[in-house]
CSV table of C-alpha atoms and ligand atoms in Angstrom, one decimal:
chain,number,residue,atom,x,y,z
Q,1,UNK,CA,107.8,118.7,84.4
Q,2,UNK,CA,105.2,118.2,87.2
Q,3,UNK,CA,102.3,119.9,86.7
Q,4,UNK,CA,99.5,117.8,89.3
Q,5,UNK,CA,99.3,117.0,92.2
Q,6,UNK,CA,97.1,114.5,94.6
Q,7,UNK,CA,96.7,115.1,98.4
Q,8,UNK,CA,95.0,112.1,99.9
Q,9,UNK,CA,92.7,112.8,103.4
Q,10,UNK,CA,91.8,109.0,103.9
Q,11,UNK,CA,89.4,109.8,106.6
Q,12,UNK,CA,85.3,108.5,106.3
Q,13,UNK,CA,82.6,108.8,109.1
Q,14,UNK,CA,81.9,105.6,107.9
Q,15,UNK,CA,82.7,102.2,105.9
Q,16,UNK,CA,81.4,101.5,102.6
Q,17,UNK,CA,81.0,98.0,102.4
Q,18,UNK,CA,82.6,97.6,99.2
Q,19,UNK,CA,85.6,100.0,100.1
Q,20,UNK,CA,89.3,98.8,99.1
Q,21,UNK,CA,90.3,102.2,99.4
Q,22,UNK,CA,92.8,103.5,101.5
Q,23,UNK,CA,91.1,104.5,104.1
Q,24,UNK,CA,90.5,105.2,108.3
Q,25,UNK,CA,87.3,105.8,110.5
Q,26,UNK,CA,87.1,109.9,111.2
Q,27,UNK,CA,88.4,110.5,114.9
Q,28,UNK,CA,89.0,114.3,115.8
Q,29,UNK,CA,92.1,113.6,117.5
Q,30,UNK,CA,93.9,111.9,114.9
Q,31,UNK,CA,93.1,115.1,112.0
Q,32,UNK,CA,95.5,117.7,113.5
Q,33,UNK,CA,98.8,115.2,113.5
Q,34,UNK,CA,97.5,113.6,110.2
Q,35,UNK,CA,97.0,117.2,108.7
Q,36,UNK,CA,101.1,117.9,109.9
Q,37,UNK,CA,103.0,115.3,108.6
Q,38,UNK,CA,101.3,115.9,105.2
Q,39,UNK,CA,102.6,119.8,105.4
Q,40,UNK,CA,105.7,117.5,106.3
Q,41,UNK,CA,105.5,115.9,103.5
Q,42,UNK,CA,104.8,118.4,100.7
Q,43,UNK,CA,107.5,120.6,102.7
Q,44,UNK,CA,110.2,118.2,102.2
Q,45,UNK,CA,109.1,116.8,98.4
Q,46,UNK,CA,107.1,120.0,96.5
Q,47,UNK,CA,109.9,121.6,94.5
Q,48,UNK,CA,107.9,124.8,93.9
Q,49,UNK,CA,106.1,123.9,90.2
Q,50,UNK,CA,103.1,125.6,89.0
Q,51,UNK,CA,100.4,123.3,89.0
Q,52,UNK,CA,97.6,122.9,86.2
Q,53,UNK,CA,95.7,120.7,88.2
Q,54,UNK,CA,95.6,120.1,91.9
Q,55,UNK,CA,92.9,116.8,93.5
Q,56,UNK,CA,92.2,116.2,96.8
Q,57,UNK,CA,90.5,113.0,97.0
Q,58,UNK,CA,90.0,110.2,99.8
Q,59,UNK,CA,88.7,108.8,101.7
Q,60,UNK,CA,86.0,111.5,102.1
Q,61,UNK,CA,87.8,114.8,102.0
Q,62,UNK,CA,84.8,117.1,102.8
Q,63,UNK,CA,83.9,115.0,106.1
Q,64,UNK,CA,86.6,117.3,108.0
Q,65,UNK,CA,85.3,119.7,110.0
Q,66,UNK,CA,85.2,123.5,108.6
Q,67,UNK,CA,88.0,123.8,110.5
Q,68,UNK,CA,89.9,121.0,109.6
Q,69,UNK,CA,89.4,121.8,106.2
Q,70,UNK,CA,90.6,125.6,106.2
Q,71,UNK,CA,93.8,124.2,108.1
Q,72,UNK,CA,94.0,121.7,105.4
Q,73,UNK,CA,93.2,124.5,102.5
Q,74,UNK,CA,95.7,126.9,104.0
Q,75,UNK,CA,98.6,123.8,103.9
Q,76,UNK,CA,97.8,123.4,100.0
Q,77,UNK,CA,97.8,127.0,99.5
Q,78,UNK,CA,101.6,126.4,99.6
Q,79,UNK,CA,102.0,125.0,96.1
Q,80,UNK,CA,101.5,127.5,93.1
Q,81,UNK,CA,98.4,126.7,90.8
Q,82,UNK,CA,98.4,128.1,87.3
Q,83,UNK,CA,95.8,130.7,86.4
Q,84,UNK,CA,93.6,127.8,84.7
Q,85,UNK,CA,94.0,125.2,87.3
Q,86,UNK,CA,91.5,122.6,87.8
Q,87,UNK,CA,91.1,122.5,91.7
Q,88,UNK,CA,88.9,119.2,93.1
Q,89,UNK,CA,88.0,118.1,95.9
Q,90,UNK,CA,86.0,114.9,96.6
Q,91,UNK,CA,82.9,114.7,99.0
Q,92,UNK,CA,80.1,112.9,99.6
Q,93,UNK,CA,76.1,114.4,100.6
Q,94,UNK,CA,76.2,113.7,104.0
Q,95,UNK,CA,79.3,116.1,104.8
Q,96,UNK,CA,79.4,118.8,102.6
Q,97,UNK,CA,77.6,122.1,104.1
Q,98,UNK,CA,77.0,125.1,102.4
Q,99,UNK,CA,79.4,126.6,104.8
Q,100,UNK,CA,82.1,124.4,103.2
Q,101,UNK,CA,81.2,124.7,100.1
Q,102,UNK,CA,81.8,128.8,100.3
Q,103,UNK,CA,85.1,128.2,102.4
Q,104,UNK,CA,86.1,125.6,99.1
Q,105,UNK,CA,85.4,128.7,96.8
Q,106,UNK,CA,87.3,131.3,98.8
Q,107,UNK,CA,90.5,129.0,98.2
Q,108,UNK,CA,90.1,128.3,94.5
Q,109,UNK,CA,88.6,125.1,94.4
Q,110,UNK,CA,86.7,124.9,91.1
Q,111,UNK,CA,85.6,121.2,90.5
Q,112,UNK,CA,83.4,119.3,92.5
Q,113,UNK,CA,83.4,115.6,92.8
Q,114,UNK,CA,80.5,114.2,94.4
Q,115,UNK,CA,79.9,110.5,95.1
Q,116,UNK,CA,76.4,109.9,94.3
Q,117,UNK,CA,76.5,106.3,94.0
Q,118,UNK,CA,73.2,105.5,93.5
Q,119,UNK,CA,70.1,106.6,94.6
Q,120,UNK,CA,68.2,103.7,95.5
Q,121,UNK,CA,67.5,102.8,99.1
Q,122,UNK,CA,68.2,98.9,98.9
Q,123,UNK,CA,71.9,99.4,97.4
Q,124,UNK,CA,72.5,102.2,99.3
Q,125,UNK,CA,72.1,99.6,102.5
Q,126,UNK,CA,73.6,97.1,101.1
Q,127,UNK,CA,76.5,99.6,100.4
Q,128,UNK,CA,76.3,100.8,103.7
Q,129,UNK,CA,76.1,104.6,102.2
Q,130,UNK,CA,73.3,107.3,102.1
Q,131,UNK,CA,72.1,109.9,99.5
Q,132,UNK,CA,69.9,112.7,100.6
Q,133,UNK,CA,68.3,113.5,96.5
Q,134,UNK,CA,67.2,116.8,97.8
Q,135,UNK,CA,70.1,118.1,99.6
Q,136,UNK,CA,72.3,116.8,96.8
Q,137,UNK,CA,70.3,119.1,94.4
Q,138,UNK,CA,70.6,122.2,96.9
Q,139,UNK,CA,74.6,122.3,97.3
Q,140,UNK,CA,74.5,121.6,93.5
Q,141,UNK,CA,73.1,124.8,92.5
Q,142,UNK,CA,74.8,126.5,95.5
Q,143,UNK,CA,78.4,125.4,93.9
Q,144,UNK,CA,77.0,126.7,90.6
Q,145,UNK,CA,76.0,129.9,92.1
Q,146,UNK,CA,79.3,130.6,94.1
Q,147,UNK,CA,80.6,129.9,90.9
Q,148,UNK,CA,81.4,126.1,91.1
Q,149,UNK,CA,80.8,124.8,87.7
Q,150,UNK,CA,82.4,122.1,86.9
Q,151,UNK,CA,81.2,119.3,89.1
Q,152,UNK,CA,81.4,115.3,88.5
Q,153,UNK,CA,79.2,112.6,90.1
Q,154,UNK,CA,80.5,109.4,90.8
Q,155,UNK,CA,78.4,106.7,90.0
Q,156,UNK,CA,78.5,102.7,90.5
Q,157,UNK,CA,76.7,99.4,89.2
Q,158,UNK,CA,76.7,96.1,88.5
Q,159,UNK,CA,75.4,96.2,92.3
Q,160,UNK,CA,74.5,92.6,93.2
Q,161,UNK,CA,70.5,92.6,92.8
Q,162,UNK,CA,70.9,95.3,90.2
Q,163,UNK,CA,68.6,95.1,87.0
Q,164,UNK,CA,68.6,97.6,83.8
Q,165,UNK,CA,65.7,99.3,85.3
Q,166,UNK,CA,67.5,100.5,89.1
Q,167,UNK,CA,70.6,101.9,86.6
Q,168,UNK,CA,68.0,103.7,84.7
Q,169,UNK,CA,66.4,105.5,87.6
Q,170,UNK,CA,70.1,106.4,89.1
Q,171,UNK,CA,70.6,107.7,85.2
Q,172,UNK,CA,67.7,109.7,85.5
Q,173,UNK,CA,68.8,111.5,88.9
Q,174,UNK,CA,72.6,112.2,87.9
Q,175,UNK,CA,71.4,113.6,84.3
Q,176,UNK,CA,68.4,115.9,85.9
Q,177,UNK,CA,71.8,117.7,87.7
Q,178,UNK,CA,73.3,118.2,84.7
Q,179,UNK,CA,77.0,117.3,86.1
Q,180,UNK,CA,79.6,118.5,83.4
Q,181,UNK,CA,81.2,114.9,84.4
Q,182,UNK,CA,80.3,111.4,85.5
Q,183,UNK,CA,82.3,108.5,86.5
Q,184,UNK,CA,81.2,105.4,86.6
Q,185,UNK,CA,82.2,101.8,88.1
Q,186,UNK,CA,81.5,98.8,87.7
Q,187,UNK,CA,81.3,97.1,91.4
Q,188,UNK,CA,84.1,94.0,91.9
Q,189,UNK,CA,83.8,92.5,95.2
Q,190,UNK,CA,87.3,92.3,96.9
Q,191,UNK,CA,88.0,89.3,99.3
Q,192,UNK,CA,89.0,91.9,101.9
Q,193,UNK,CA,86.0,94.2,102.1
Q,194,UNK,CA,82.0,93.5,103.9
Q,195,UNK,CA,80.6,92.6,101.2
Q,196,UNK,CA,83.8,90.0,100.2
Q,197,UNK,CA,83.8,88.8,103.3
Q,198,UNK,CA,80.0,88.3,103.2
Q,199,UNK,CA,81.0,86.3,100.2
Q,200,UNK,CA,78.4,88.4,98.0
Q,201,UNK,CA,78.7,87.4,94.6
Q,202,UNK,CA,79.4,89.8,91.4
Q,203,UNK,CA,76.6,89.8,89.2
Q,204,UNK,CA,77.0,87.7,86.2
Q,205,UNK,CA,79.5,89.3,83.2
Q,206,UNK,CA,76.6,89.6,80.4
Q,207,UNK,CA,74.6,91.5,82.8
Q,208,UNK,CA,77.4,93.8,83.6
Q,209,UNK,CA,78.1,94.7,79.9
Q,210,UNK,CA,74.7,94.9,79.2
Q,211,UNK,CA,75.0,97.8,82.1
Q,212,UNK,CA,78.0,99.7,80.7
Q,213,UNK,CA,75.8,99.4,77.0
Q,214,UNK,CA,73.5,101.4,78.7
Q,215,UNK,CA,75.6,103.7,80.3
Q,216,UNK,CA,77.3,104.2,77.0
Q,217,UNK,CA,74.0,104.8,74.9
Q,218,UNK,CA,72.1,106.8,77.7
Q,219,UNK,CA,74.9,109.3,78.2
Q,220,UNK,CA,75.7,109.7,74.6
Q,221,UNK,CA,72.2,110.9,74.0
Q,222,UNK,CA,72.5,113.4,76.6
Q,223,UNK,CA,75.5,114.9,75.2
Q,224,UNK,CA,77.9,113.3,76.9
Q,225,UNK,CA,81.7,112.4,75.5
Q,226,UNK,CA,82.7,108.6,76.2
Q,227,UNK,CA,86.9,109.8,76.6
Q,228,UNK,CA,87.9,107.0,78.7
Q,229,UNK,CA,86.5,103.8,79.4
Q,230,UNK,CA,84.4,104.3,82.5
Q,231,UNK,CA,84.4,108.5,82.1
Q,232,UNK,CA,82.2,110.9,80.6
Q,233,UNK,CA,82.1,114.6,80.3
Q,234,UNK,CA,80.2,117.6,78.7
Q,235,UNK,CA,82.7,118.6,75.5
Q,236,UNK,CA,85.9,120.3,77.4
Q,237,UNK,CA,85.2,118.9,80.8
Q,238,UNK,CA,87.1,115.9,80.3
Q,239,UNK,CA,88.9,115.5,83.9
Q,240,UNK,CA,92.6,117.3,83.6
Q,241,UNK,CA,94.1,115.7,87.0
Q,242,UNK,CA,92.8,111.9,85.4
Q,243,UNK,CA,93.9,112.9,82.2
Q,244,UNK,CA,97.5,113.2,83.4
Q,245,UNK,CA,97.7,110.0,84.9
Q,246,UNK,CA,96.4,108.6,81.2
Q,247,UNK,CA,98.7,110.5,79.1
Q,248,UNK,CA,101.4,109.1,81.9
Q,249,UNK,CA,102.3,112.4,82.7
Q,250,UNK,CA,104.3,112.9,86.2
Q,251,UNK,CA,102.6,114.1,89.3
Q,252,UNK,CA,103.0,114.2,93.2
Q,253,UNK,CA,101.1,112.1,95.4
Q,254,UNK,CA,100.7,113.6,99.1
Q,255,UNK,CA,99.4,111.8,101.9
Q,256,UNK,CA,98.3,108.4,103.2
Q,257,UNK,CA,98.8,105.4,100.9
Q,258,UNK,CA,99.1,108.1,97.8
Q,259,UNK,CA,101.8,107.5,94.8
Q,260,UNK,CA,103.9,110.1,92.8
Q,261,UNK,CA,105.5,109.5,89.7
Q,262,UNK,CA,108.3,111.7,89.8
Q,263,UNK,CA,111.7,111.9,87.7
Q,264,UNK,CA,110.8,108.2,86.2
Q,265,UNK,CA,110.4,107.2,89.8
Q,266,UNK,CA,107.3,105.9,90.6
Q,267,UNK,CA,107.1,106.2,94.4
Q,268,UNK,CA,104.0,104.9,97.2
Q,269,UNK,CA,103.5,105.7,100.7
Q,270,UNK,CA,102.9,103.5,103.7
Q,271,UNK,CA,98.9,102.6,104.2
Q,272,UNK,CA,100.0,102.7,107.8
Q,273,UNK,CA,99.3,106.2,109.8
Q,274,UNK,CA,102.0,105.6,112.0
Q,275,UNK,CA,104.7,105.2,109.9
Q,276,UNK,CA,103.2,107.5,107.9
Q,277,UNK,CA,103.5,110.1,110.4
Q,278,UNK,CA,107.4,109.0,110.6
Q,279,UNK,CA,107.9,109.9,106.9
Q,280,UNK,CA,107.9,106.1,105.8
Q,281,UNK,CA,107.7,105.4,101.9
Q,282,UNK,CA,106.5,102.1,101.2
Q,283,UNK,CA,108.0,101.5,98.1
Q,284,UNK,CA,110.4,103.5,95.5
Q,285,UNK,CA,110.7,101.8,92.2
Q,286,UNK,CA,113.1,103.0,89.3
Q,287,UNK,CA,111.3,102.9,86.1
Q,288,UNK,CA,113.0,100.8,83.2
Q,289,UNK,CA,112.8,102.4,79.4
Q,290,UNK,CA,110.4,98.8,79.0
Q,291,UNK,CA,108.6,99.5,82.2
Q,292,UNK,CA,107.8,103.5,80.9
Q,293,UNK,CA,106.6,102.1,77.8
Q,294,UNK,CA,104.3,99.6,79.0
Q,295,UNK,CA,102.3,102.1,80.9
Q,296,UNK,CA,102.6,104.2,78.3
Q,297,UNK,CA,100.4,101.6,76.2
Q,298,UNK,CA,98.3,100.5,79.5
Q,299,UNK,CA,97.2,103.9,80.1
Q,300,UNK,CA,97.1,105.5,77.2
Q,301,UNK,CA,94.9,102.8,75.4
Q,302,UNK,CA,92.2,103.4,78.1
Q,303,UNK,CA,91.3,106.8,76.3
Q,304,UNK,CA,88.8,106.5,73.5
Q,305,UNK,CA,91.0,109.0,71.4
Q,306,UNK,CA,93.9,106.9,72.0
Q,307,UNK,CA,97.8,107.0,72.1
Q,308,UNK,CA,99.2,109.8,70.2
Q,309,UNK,CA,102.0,108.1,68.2
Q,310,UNK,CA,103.6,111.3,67.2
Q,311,UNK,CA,104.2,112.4,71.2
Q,312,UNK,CA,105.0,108.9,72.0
Q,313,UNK,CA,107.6,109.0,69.4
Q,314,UNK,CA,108.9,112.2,70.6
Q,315,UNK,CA,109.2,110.7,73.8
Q,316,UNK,CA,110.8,107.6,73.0
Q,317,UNK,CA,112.6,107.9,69.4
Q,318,UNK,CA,111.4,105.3,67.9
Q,319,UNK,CA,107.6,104.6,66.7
Q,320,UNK,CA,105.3,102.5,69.3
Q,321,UNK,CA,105.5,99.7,66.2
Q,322,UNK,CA,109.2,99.0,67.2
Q,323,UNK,CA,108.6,98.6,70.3
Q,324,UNK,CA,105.1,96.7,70.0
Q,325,UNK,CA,104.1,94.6,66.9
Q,326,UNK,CA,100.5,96.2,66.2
Q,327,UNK,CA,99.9,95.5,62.5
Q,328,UNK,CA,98.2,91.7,63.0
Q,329,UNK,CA,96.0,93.4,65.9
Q,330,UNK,CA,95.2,96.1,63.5
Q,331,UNK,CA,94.2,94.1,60.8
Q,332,UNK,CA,91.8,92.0,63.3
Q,333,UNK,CA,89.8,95.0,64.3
Q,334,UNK,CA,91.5,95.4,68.3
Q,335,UNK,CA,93.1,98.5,67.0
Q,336,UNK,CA,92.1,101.1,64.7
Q,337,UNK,CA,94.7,104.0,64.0
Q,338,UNK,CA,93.1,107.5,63.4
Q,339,UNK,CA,95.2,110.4,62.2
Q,340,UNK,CA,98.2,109.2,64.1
Q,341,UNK,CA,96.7,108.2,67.1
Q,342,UNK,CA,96.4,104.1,68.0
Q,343,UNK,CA,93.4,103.1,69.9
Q,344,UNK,CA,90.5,100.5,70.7
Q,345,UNK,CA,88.0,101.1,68.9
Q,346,UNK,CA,84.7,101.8,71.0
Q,347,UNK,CA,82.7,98.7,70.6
Q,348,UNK,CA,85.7,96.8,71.9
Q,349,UNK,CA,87.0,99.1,74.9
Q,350,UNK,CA,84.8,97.1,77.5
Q,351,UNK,CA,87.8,94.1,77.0
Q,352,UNK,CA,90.3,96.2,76.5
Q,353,UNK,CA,92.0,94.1,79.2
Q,354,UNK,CA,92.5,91.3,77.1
Q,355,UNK,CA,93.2,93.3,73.9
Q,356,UNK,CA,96.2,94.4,76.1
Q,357,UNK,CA,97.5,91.6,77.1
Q,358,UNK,CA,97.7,90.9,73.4
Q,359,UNK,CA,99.5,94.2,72.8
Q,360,UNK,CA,102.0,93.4,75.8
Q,361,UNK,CA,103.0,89.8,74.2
Q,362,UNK,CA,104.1,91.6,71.0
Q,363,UNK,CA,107.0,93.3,72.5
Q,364,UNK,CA,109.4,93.0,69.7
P,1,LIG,S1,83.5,107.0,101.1
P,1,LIG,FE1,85.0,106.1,99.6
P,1,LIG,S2,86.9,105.9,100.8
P,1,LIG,FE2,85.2,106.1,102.3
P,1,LIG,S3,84.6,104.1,102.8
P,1,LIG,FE3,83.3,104.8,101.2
P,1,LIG,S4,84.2,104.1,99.3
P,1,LIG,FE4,85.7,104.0,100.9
């Protein structure tokens, strides 16, 4: 049963220089025919499920005009939300207006995801972004006093020249908001982005762990819950929508470049606007009992708390150890079982790639 749904708005007044998103330059005239082939779109594929959570990310969602935006907020007004749904959207500093921020209210939106970044004025060159500390802090406690409470900052290191100290001070400006949720990332240069094709250099691995360490420890102290391997949250504000995808729970995906995973289908739109607007899906692929599982395992081992072995079993009839043999990882400290859920255990999560790979070539 579907019960979330992402609506991607890929437009941005500007280019990160990291970006590997799917994403276009803001033009006016391109918004209203974007904005109609996604009603299009959920038209023709929203079979009329009540939602728990609904996420509209980008792209920079809030950098539509107030107009835009109500068009867009009237289109997803469509699909039925339960009475506890967690409503996002995604914005950055620069667009969002208080103006916005009471028309987001008006039309349910309860969770704010803001992408902070960080707050120093080298990086935020170098990422070709901008953070305005002050207004940031306004439309915080305007949300909170419209009654948007739950809001999440987005936060990235590693950012070549970075040292503990810089993280520090962008720790000290996202925990004096008191955000009930902060994601973090670790910045990979991509070949195909300005700082790739700059050929700007990663910072070394030790120094990147070193980073997440602190993450981990500074958060903790502040009362934050590690759930996931780059996500934190007050107790009960762990991100629903994300949590979905984790638990590899089906969703829709609406929108520019987006992906459902619908009826063991998992399906992904054309990156290309044009075709886009002609209804094009890039690729359909029919999900294999092996190919379910694997995700299964993938995403499920991402969470701190783990896989749930008695819902996976549900799911599959058969335990996860007949399809995967665990016991030798176990034994070597890459997996801990706790109650009956499997996971990797917390001072191991940061290679949880490798631990998985190890997983994956014990198919039995
Ligand atoms: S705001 Fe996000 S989607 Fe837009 S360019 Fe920057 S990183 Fe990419």
């Amino acid at each position: 049963m579907i019960k979330s749904c992402y609506v991607h708005i890929p437009f941005c007044k500007k280019i990160c220089s990291y970006c590997d998103f799917c994403k276009l330059i803001y033009h006016k005239k391109f918004i209203n025919s974007y904005l109609d082939a996604l009603e299009k779109e959920i038209d023709s594929k929203y079979q009329g499920e009540v939602l728990d959570t609904l996420y509209i990310g980008g792209g920079t969602p809030t950098c539509l005009s107030y107009e835009e935006l109500e068009r867009l907020l009237k289109i997803l007004s469509k699909l039925k939300l339960s009475k506890d749904i967690e409503y996002t959207i995604e914005g950055n500093v620069d667009s969002i207006t208080i103006e916005k921020l009471e028309l987001l209210k008006t039309y349910g939106i309860n969770r704010l995801s803001i992408g902070v970044e960080t707050t120093n004025l080298r990086f935020l060159q170098l990422l070709n972004r901008t953070l305005d500390q002050e207004k940031c802090r306004t439309l915080v406690d305007y949300a909170r006093s419209i009654g948007i409470h739950n809001i999440n900052f987005d936060l990235i290191y590693a950012i070549p020249g970075e040292n503990i100290d810089d993280l520090e001070k962008d720790l000290d400006f996202i925990l004096s908001l008191f955000p009930e949720h902060i994601s973090t990332y670790s910045l990979i240069i991509e070949e195909n982005t300005i700082l790739g094709i700059k050929d700007t250099k990663n910072i070394s691995e030790e120094l990147d762990y070193e980073m997440y360490l602190s993450i981990c420890k500074r958060l903790k102290e502040n009362g934050y819950i590690h759930y996931e391997i780059s996500n934190f949250s007050k107790p009960g504000y762990e991100s629903k929508h994300n949590l979905c995808y984790w638990k590899n729970g089906e969703y829709y995906g609406f929108g520019l470049g987006s992906s459902s995973y619908i009826h063991k289908k998992r399906i992904t739109n054309t990156r290309s606007i044009t075709r886009y607007k002609e209804g094009i899906v890039l690729a359909e692929e029919e999900l294999s009992l092996d190919d379910e599982i694997e995700y299964e395992v993938i995403l499920g081992l991402r969470l701190l708390k783990g896989i749930d072995l008695r819902l996976f079993e549900e799911k599959y009839h058969h335990s996860l150890s007949y399809y995967y043999d665990v016991d030798q990882l176990i034994e070597e400290g890459y997996l801990q079982l706790n109650n009956h859920y499997l996971s990797i255990p917390e001072d191991k999560i940061y290679v949880s790639n490798e631990i998985l790979v190890k997983i994956l070539q014990n198919r039995k």
